[in-house]
Amino acid sequence: MMQNSQVNFDSLITSNRVHGSLYSDEALFREELEKIWFRTWVYVGHESEAPNPNDFVMKSIGPQPIIMVRNKDGELRLLQNRCPHRGNQVCVKNSGNAKMFTCPYHSWTFSNSGELIGYAFPDGYAGHPDADKTKLGLARVPRVASYRGFVFGSMAEEGPSLEEHLGGAAETLDRLCETSPEGEIEITAGFLQHKTQSNWKFLVENETDGYHPAFVHASIFNVADSGIGGLYGAESTALARDYGNGHTENDLRPEFRKFDEPLRWFGTDETRLPDYVSKMNAAYGEKRAREIMVDGTPHVMIYPNLFIAEIQLFVIQPTAVNQTIQHVTALQFKGAPDLNRRMRQQTMGSVGPAGFLLADDSEMYERTQRGVESRDPEWLFLGRGEQRETRDENGFRVSHTTDETPSRGIWRHYKSLMEA
Amino acid sequence: MATVAVSSETSQEVQKTTDLSLYHQVSQFLFEEARLQDDHEYDDWEALWTDDAIYWIPANGADIDPENKMSIIYDNRSRIGLRVRQLNSGKRFSQEPRSSICRTVSNIEVRELDNGEIEARTNAMIFESNLRGEQLWSTRNTFLLRREGDSFKMTKKIVVLTNNDKAIYTLAFLI
């Protein structure tokens, strides 16, 4: 473990300004790994990615690979991909089904719960006081918890529960799952991996920055006759919300309720997805189903790395102070094949390295990274809308959707984690 | 149809053309397509496609089912048009300024299919220079071409990036 830095965060973060070095200082990045990525709850994967006993899928926590595996008893485990013998990686496949992992170097073999089953030529360890098999298993991520199928891991033995961490933002995941006629989402379409030469915090902040779409994405809004632009215009009734604990949202429901048209959020209408509509009516009753289909899915950033963008799921992975990978896939709703097909098509158009939206977001991340490495002015100004911020009925900070309430909330939480 | 049997990587028998005139015409078409991409001649490039075209860049291998799994690009003809209109908007920031590109197309194999279409396989190495820096892209490509007057149109182009199972930088130029 590393020592606390001598950094005084009061001198780098105020209520509406942050210092540019926060995005480019390598020592600070290493400290973030310890205090955020290897301590707090981090999203790892979805239960549907390892549905059967012995299924595994390679995931990550921060820069590190993590094996998410369902053992023979059906329990999900998060294992570190490092042989306790001499450190070799025990698994180099992205996914599969395996009852055990055998290290190729000296043939140490582990169950998919992580226990050491056996080592080769065991006579060399017979009677050795430190060769206790029960202490030489694969390291497990100490805390694993799941909410509505979303699996999180924390490398700290103790700390707030996942429910405490999610706080008010848990409701956004409920809202997402409710848009499925069976109340569950699935992750089955495979991921695109989009690399960007930028600090991870620029991505986290951008996900709920409602100020940029009108400019960065004008090229596609204009040529595609998209309704998204209006959601983030000056006249929009949509809200930016800070749930605390770093979780933030662009709440688009006020705009969709104004139009009161089912599936407008998805750029379509009920006549185009009749199977989905009838299943929703059967599942929730026509009145509630209609409300759900008017409101649509959330646009929420669960700190520090899970972004639900209406129809997509992003996982943000920091790999260096100035390099981040965006893993992205289409959300799939259990029991809704007609909706899912359209989800995949729209996702492939929008996101990933060639996406109509994300290629340009990533261009902004990289230019901003280079920008903050210039000396002056040393600070970024995040004050937009601070003077018109209010509290919603649950006490969360809200403001106009183009306001920088989310960024300020993210930095407030970051400061508390880094000072801890 | 003049052909000679050769063994492909999947050990299927493929009938490569021995018609040097056809091989030359197809090669010239492929070089033209490459040049239009390198030069960012978006409208002329779009005109090379048939109305039922598919432009496919798979992710995570070459043999995924694009109807069920995520691809980097899986454009039908209308989405190819949208892609070109976005590039032409002047506000596609990931291509403003445009990347400088130079590609080499090689390993051209041509065969005539029973339905009259022509399949061409190529390899390409593409050097890109943009605001971020320099980037090398490597691809294996499959084209399906239809005769159109004394030239061809593309009805399908599949671009398999050598590293499509890994995280890659933004790919906003025409590949």
XYZ file of C-alpha atoms in Angstrom:
595
model
C 0.000 0.000 0.000
C 1.194 3.483 -0.675
C 1.478 6.312 1.764
C -0.928 9.185 1.836
C 0.376 11.896 -0.407
C 1.179 15.285 0.959
C -1.324 16.752 -1.465
C -3.672 19.246 0.115
C -6.852 18.767 -1.873
C -8.289 22.055 -0.585
C -5.661 23.701 -2.756
C -6.752 21.736 -5.868
C -10.543 21.483 -5.603
C -13.005 24.236 -4.681
C -16.799 24.198 -4.987
C -16.599 25.245 -8.642
C -12.986 24.984 -9.781
C -10.524 22.125 -10.153
C -6.813 22.295 -10.809
C -5.584 20.990 -14.158
C -2.901 18.812 -12.553
C -5.651 16.504 -11.238
C -5.898 15.081 -14.762
C -2.200 14.762 -15.542
C -0.214 14.073 -12.362
C 1.119 10.495 -12.437
C 1.668 10.268 -8.678
C -1.921 11.323 -8.143
C -3.097 8.653 -10.581
C -1.347 5.963 -8.531
C -2.958 7.356 -5.399
C -6.384 7.233 -7.106
C -5.856 3.552 -7.835
C -5.323 2.886 -4.119
C -8.028 5.156 -2.750
C -10.764 4.781 -5.372
C -10.236 1.799 -7.666
C -8.755 -0.649 -5.144
C -10.945 0.445 -2.238
C -14.457 1.540 -3.168
C -17.202 -0.392 -4.981
C -16.311 -0.726 -8.667
C -18.610 -2.207 -11.309
C -17.144 -5.429 -12.704
C -19.742 -7.194 -14.849
C -23.305 -8.432 -15.149
C -24.574 -11.756 -13.862
C -25.909 -12.624 -17.318
C -22.345 -12.680 -18.681
C -21.641 -15.856 -16.669
C -25.080 -17.478 -16.513
C -24.131 -21.142 -15.955
C -21.994 -22.947 -13.363
C -18.281 -22.777 -14.276
C -18.765 -19.885 -16.749
C -16.072 -17.243 -16.544
C -15.421 -13.923 -18.230
C -12.337 -11.717 -18.012
C -13.142 -8.319 -16.496
C -11.144 -5.648 -14.720
C -10.845 -3.423 -11.680
C -8.820 -0.401 -12.682
C -5.881 -1.512 -14.832
C -5.965 -5.049 -13.381
C -7.632 -8.035 -15.019
C -10.204 -9.805 -12.842
C -11.729 -13.217 -13.572
C -15.483 -13.110 -12.911
C -16.439 -16.752 -12.484
C -19.524 -18.645 -11.377
C -18.351 -21.656 -9.384
C -19.967 -25.077 -9.430
C -22.355 -23.999 -6.668
C -23.543 -21.059 -8.733
C -21.805 -18.372 -6.654
C -20.065 -15.513 -8.435
C -16.440 -14.989 -7.464
C -13.987 -12.319 -8.521
C -10.469 -13.736 -8.748
C -7.160 -12.058 -9.383
C -5.374 -13.451 -12.403
C -2.089 -14.144 -10.669
C -0.610 -17.460 -9.635
C 0.461 -17.322 -5.948
C 3.561 -19.305 -6.888
C 5.572 -16.995 -9.163
C 2.941 -14.579 -10.406
C 2.097 -15.983 -13.829
C -1.361 -15.316 -15.297
C -3.502 -18.403 -14.837
C -6.062 -17.490 -17.517
C -5.516 -15.802 -20.890
C -8.942 -16.446 -22.423
C -11.584 -13.733 -22.535
C -14.394 -16.096 -21.593
C -15.231 -19.763 -21.334
C -16.405 -22.534 -19.063
C -13.831 -24.119 -16.788
C -13.999 -26.066 -13.538
C -10.394 -25.203 -12.803
C -7.547 -22.984 -13.891
C -4.104 -24.492 -14.383
C -1.096 -22.208 -14.399
C 0.938 -23.109 -17.500
C 4.253 -22.253 -15.856
C 4.562 -24.988 -13.173
C 1.140 -26.593 -13.442
C -0.363 -25.388 -10.182
C -4.094 -26.043 -10.456
C -6.893 -24.047 -8.849
C -10.619 -24.670 -8.535
C -12.819 -21.971 -10.051
C -13.479 -20.780 -6.490
C -9.769 -20.032 -6.271
C -8.608 -22.863 -3.948
C -5.295 -24.519 -4.764
C -6.135 -28.116 -5.685
C -2.651 -29.315 -6.348
C 0.868 -28.540 -7.479
C 3.140 -30.599 -9.690
C 5.764 -32.924 -8.149
C 4.341 -32.427 -4.607
C 7.230 -34.174 -2.850
C 9.231 -30.955 -3.162
C 6.763 -29.282 -0.788
C 6.145 -32.235 1.569
C 6.745 -31.100 5.134
C 7.475 -27.491 4.167
C 5.976 -25.201 6.839
C 4.890 -22.505 4.355
C 3.449 -24.764 1.661
C -0.040 -24.915 3.205
C -2.373 -25.355 0.236
C -5.206 -23.519 1.971
C -3.067 -20.365 2.037
C -1.882 -20.558 -1.573
C -5.124 -20.052 -3.496
C -5.870 -17.393 -6.079
C -6.599 -14.082 -4.381
C -10.268 -13.186 -4.277
C -11.682 -9.688 -4.403
C -12.743 -9.586 -0.729
C -16.199 -8.120 -1.212
C -18.545 -8.974 -4.078
C -22.114 -7.753 -4.220
C -24.800 -7.606 -6.837
C -27.684 -5.208 -7.371
C -30.370 -6.154 -9.924
C -27.783 -8.337 -11.682
C -25.024 -5.690 -11.734
C -21.957 -7.148 -10.027
C -19.602 -4.884 -8.089
C -16.371 -5.642 -6.287
C -14.477 -3.867 -3.541
C -10.860 -4.683 -2.745
C -11.336 -3.335 0.791
C -12.245 -5.934 3.422
C -14.535 -3.433 5.114
C -16.422 -0.337 4.136
C -19.878 0.896 3.202
C -22.240 -1.737 1.784
C -23.062 -1.664 -1.924
C -26.550 -0.363 -1.073
C -25.010 2.447 0.966
C -22.645 3.239 -1.897
C -25.391 3.306 -4.542
C -27.682 5.354 -2.304
C -30.340 7.219 -4.245
C -28.824 6.138 -7.570
C -30.017 2.552 -7.000
C -33.426 3.764 -8.131
C -32.015 4.463 -11.605
C -31.051 0.783 -11.956
C -34.558 -0.192 -10.797
C -35.942 2.139 -13.449
C -33.707 0.558 -16.083
C -34.753 -2.989 -15.228
C -38.409 -2.006 -15.152
C -38.203 -1.138 -18.843
C -37.816 -4.867 -19.479
C -41.081 -6.833 -19.526
C -39.359 -9.400 -17.288
C -37.707 -6.841 -15.019
C -34.175 -7.820 -15.998
C -31.532 -6.637 -18.374
C -28.969 -8.903 -19.999
C -25.494 -8.298 -21.386
C -25.096 -10.692 -24.304
C -24.040 -8.683 -27.372
C -20.277 -8.547 -26.759
C -18.220 -5.429 -26.097
C -16.492 -2.858 -28.248
C -13.259 -1.573 -26.709
C -12.456 2.031 -27.487
C -9.158 3.472 -26.299
C -8.621 7.154 -25.696
C -5.509 9.090 -24.748
C -7.103 10.894 -21.852
C -7.519 10.779 -18.085
C -10.481 8.705 -16.879
C -12.067 11.598 -14.983
C -12.721 13.521 -18.202
C -14.873 10.594 -19.337
C -16.743 10.287 -16.043
C -17.545 14.007 -16.078
C -18.524 14.056 -19.741
C -21.098 11.273 -19.368
C -23.513 13.568 -17.544
C -22.313 16.856 -19.012
C -25.481 18.069 -20.693
C -23.757 21.209 -21.969
C -21.651 19.591 -24.726
C -24.090 17.561 -26.891
C -25.451 20.587 -28.763
C -21.931 21.349 -29.995
C -19.878 18.157 -30.058
C -22.719 16.153 -31.605
C -24.248 18.790 -33.873
C -22.800 16.979 -36.894
C -24.951 13.900 -36.361
C -28.006 15.607 -34.836
C -28.270 17.794 -37.927
C -27.856 15.109 -40.574
C -29.804 12.352 -38.793
C -32.862 14.439 -37.901
C -32.341 13.276 -34.306
C -34.546 14.302 -31.391
C -31.651 14.093 -28.937
C -30.423 17.634 -29.581
C -33.550 19.202 -28.102
C -33.113 17.333 -24.834
C -29.929 19.283 -24.206
C -30.997 22.683 -25.535
C -31.381 25.871 -23.539
C -35.180 25.435 -23.552
C -35.101 21.824 -22.306
C -36.999 20.930 -19.133
C -34.617 18.015 -18.443
C -32.610 18.056 -15.217
C -29.072 17.411 -14.104
C -28.969 15.599 -10.747
C -26.262 14.867 -8.177
C -27.178 11.781 -6.133
C -24.152 12.092 -3.876
C -21.353 9.485 -3.635
C -20.268 10.680 -7.089
C -23.356 9.328 -8.895
C -24.936 11.743 -11.364
C -27.751 11.808 -13.888
C -29.268 13.693 -16.765
C -32.939 13.146 -15.968
C -34.712 13.405 -19.324
C -38.146 12.390 -18.027
C -39.546 15.931 -17.797
C -39.006 16.332 -21.559
C -40.519 12.942 -22.401
C -43.490 13.559 -20.100
C -44.089 16.869 -21.839
C -44.566 15.034 -25.154
C -46.297 12.081 -23.425
C -45.520 9.671 -26.274
C -44.583 6.061 -25.436
C -41.143 5.067 -26.831
C -40.273 8.587 -27.946
C -37.193 8.164 -25.697
C -36.100 5.397 -28.089
C -36.799 7.429 -31.225
C -39.757 5.271 -32.186
C -43.398 4.581 -31.333
C -45.668 1.734 -30.247
C -46.588 0.659 -33.787
C -42.959 -0.265 -34.515
C -42.506 -2.581 -31.512
C -45.880 -4.314 -31.039
C -44.486 -7.432 -29.311
C -42.631 -5.354 -26.753
C -45.657 -3.163 -26.060
C -47.988 -6.119 -25.547
C -45.514 -7.808 -23.196
C -45.096 -4.602 -21.204
C -48.893 -4.213 -20.932
C -49.202 -7.809 -19.757
C -46.387 -7.410 -17.228
C -47.280 -4.068 -15.647
C -50.862 -3.299 -16.724
C -51.556 -0.762 -19.451
C -51.445 2.322 -17.237
C -48.095 1.597 -15.596
C -46.610 0.174 -18.801
C -47.476 3.393 -20.599
C -45.807 5.490 -17.889
C -42.642 3.377 -18.131
C -42.613 3.607 -21.920
C -43.042 7.394 -21.788
C -40.261 7.883 -19.207
C -37.687 5.632 -20.869
C -34.411 4.387 -19.439
C -31.986 6.458 -17.353
C -28.880 8.375 -18.367
C -26.825 7.824 -15.237
C -23.147 7.654 -14.280
C -22.576 5.291 -11.328
C -19.247 6.324 -9.827
C -16.554 5.535 -10.708
C -17.031 3.402 -13.838
C -20.565 2.320 -14.827
C -22.379 4.518 -17.309
C -25.901 3.665 -18.431
C -26.651 5.743 -21.534
C -30.322 4.906 -22.184
C -29.601 2.010 -24.558
C -25.927 1.306 -23.842
C -23.775 0.166 -20.965
C -20.269 1.595 -20.710
C -17.522 0.462 -18.373
C -14.741 3.006 -17.927
C -11.317 1.480 -17.299
C -8.300 3.642 -16.439
C -5.064 2.107 -17.725
C -2.673 5.067 -17.264
C -2.907 8.690 -16.159
C -3.563 9.658 -19.781
C -5.116 6.481 -21.170
C -8.595 5.063 -20.659
C -10.552 2.244 -22.265
C -14.299 2.503 -22.801
C -15.929 -0.944 -22.925
C -19.377 -0.574 -24.446
C -22.269 -2.800 -25.425
C -25.981 -2.613 -26.141
C -28.316 -3.167 -23.217
C -30.596 -6.106 -23.877
C -33.983 -6.434 -22.170
C -35.029 -9.913 -21.166
C -38.075 -10.973 -23.139
C -37.901 -8.157 -25.723
C -36.229 -9.438 -28.924
C -37.757 -6.785 -31.206
C -36.553 -3.984 -28.932
C -33.152 -5.633 -28.492
C -32.455 -5.814 -32.202
C -33.047 -2.094 -32.517
C -30.920 -1.481 -29.414
C -27.979 -3.248 -31.030
C -28.375 -1.415 -34.331
C -28.579 2.005 -32.686
C -25.686 1.195 -30.363
C -23.408 0.136 -33.214
C -24.158 3.387 -34.998
C -23.583 5.605 -31.973
C -20.662 4.274 -29.975
C -17.286 2.604 -30.201
C -14.237 3.699 -32.220
C -16.263 4.579 -35.347
C -19.469 5.699 -33.599
C -21.370 8.767 -34.754
C -21.273 10.085 -31.168
C -18.377 8.529 -29.271
C -15.654 9.142 -31.857
C -16.241 12.850 -31.339
C -16.519 12.616 -27.544
C -13.185 10.805 -27.558
C -11.679 13.492 -29.761
C -12.735 16.037 -27.117
C -11.203 13.912 -24.313
C -7.862 13.802 -26.091
C -7.809 17.499 -26.968
C -8.760 18.391 -23.389
C -5.983 16.171 -22.042
C -3.464 18.002 -24.194
C -5.081 21.311 -23.263
C -4.720 20.936 -19.491
C -1.045 20.163 -19.924
C -0.590 23.818 -20.911
C 0.277 25.915 -17.870
C -2.253 28.736 -17.798
C -4.891 29.215 -16.651
C -4.154 26.503 -14.102
C -7.804 25.958 -13.198
C -10.922 24.609 -14.894
C -14.132 26.507 -14.141
C -17.135 24.266 -13.367
C -19.524 26.905 -12.051
C -22.254 26.750 -14.668
C -25.669 26.892 -12.970
C -24.306 26.910 -9.411
C -26.433 29.999 -8.712
C -29.649 28.327 -9.877
C -29.158 24.902 -8.302
C -32.031 23.634 -6.130
C -32.933 20.451 -4.229
C -35.455 17.904 -5.463
C -38.098 16.210 -3.292
C -35.483 13.680 -2.109
C -32.957 16.351 -1.198
C -30.636 15.748 -4.181
C -29.090 18.715 -5.969
C -30.758 19.415 -9.319
C -30.420 22.075 -11.950
C -30.953 22.655 -15.664
C -29.643 19.709 -17.647
C -26.906 21.834 -19.224
C -25.601 22.889 -15.802
C -22.431 21.568 -14.196
C -24.141 20.215 -11.087
C -22.938 16.663 -11.943
C -19.275 17.680 -12.274
C -19.376 19.538 -8.981
C -20.914 16.477 -7.306
C -18.281 14.189 -8.800
C -15.463 16.378 -7.504
C -17.040 16.750 -4.058
C -17.068 12.962 -3.763
C -13.569 12.581 -5.245
C -12.186 14.969 -2.664
C -13.784 13.020 0.183
C -12.302 9.741 -1.114
C -8.829 11.161 -1.654
C -8.751 12.832 1.753
C -9.887 9.645 3.519
C -14.974 -18.689 -66.848
C -11.253 -19.254 -66.640
C -10.284 -20.603 -63.249
C -7.658 -22.542 -61.422
C -8.268 -24.439 -58.223
C -6.271 -23.319 -55.198
C -6.549 -24.077 -51.547
C -7.738 -21.263 -49.312
C -6.913 -20.862 -45.622
C -10.106 -22.688 -44.720
C -9.028 -25.416 -47.131
C -12.167 -24.916 -49.187
C -11.547 -25.035 -52.862
C -11.737 -21.521 -54.274
C -11.643 -20.848 -57.978
C -9.284 -17.958 -58.504
C -9.530 -16.244 -61.830
C -6.889 -16.727 -64.494
C -8.467 -13.955 -66.546
C -5.723 -11.333 -66.391
C -7.962 -8.680 -67.841
C -10.529 -9.223 -65.079
C -7.790 -9.316 -62.456
C -6.467 -6.020 -63.784
C -9.897 -4.359 -63.843
C -10.678 -5.462 -60.295
C -7.266 -4.333 -59.061
C -7.748 -0.914 -60.636
C -11.148 -0.629 -58.940
C -9.675 -1.589 -55.543
C -6.867 0.943 -55.930
C -9.388 3.620 -56.842
C -11.456 2.859 -53.751
C -8.301 3.052 -51.610
C -7.310 6.377 -53.151
C -10.767 7.909 -52.610
C -10.553 6.892 -48.949
C -7.040 8.261 -48.542
C -8.111 11.520 -50.208
C -11.340 11.860 -48.177
C -13.358 12.041 -51.412
C -16.476 11.062 -49.522
C -19.119 11.556 -52.218
C -17.150 9.735 -54.903
C -16.527 6.907 -52.439
C -20.232 6.700 -51.555
C -21.045 6.408 -55.272
C -19.117 3.117 -55.385
C -21.799 1.307 -53.354
C -24.877 -0.567 -54.612
C -28.285 0.256 -53.129
C -28.333 -2.966 -51.075
C -24.780 -2.621 -49.785
C -23.381 -3.733 -46.432
C -20.227 -2.214 -44.943
C -19.059 -4.399 -42.080
C -16.155 -4.065 -39.630
C -16.515 -6.866 -37.082
C -15.185 -6.756 -33.522
C -13.789 -9.680 -31.534
C -12.917 -11.898 -34.484
C -13.841 -12.319 -38.123
C -16.713 -14.760 -37.813
C -19.130 -13.176 -35.319
C -22.836 -12.946 -36.137
C -23.331 -9.228 -36.852
C -27.064 -9.536 -36.283
C -26.484 -10.520 -32.666
C -23.054 -9.262 -31.664
C -21.501 -5.814 -31.595
C -19.475 -4.711 -34.610
C -17.326 -1.619 -34.986
C -19.349 -0.777 -38.103
C -22.320 -2.662 -39.519
C -23.828 -0.177 -41.957
C -26.579 -0.753 -44.458
C -26.753 1.575 -47.460
C -28.701 4.283 -45.672
C -26.249 4.312 -42.766
C -23.302 4.522 -45.164
C -24.994 7.651 -46.493
C -25.442 9.020 -42.977
C -21.768 8.388 -42.255
C -20.799 10.343 -45.376
C -23.171 13.206 -44.565
C -21.673 13.478 -41.082
C -18.161 13.587 -42.550
C -19.336 16.267 -44.973
C -20.906 18.371 -42.200
C -17.631 20.070 -41.310
C -18.329 19.298 -37.628
C -17.258 15.676 -37.440
C -14.525 16.706 -35.013
C -12.744 13.346 -35.052
C -12.066 14.112 -38.755
C -11.692 17.896 -38.492
C -8.869 18.296 -39.268
C -8.864 15.197 -41.422
C -6.344 12.477 -40.759
C -3.487 12.201 -43.238
C -3.654 8.691 -44.568
C -1.580 6.489 -46.816
C -2.543 2.895 -47.428
C -1.014 0.043 -49.343
C -3.360 -2.568 -50.803
C -1.859 -5.936 -51.678
C -2.359 -9.718 -51.816
C -5.251 -9.301 -54.237
C -7.123 -12.524 -54.969
C -10.063 -12.480 -57.361
C -12.667 -15.083 -58.111
C -15.946 -15.128 -59.986
C -18.955 -16.431 -58.092
C -21.770 -18.492 -59.585
C -24.218 -15.580 -59.192
C -22.031 -13.388 -61.418
C -20.625 -11.337 -58.559
C -16.905 -11.073 -58.063
C -15.184 -11.653 -54.766
C -11.912 -9.902 -54.102
C -9.707 -10.402 -51.081
C -6.996 -7.952 -50.134
C -4.689 -7.025 -47.310
C -4.096 -3.390 -46.424
C -1.614 -1.507 -44.262
C -2.803 1.970 -43.399
C -0.701 4.723 -41.848
C -2.701 7.465 -40.148
C -1.376 10.741 -38.814
C -3.740 12.969 -36.831
C -3.786 15.326 -33.853
C -3.128 12.474 -31.410
C -0.084 11.179 -33.275
C 0.637 8.335 -35.682
C -1.186 5.058 -35.870
C -0.728 1.948 -37.987
C -3.803 -0.073 -38.959
C -3.686 -3.505 -40.523
C -6.671 -5.132 -42.226
C -7.749 -8.163 -44.212
C -10.598 -7.291 -46.509
C -13.252 -9.081 -48.504
C -15.194 -7.304 -51.253
C -18.241 -8.442 -53.182
C -18.438 -6.552 -56.474
C -21.097 -6.298 -59.151
C -20.339 -5.383 -62.727
C -21.598 -1.929 -63.580
C -20.849 -0.865 -67.181
C -17.137 -1.252 -67.645
C -16.427 -1.020 -63.916
C -17.850 -2.351 -60.650
C -19.851 -1.410 -57.604
C -19.361 -2.692 -54.081
C -22.248 -4.645 -52.633
C -20.312 -5.756 -49.576
C -17.066 -4.804 -47.915
C -15.796 -6.591 -44.840
C -12.812 -5.103 -43.052
C -11.195 -7.340 -40.448
C -8.802 -5.362 -38.287
C -5.915 -7.530 -37.147
C -6.386 -6.271 -33.573
C -10.179 -6.161 -33.491
C -10.247 -8.101 -30.215
C -8.373 -5.336 -28.400
C -9.029 -1.750 -27.389
C -8.382 0.521 -30.375
C -8.257 4.266 -30.853
C -10.946 6.223 -32.668
C -11.422 5.063 -36.245
C -13.280 7.922 -37.893
C -11.652 7.979 -41.335
C -12.961 5.677 -44.086
C -11.233 2.320 -43.847
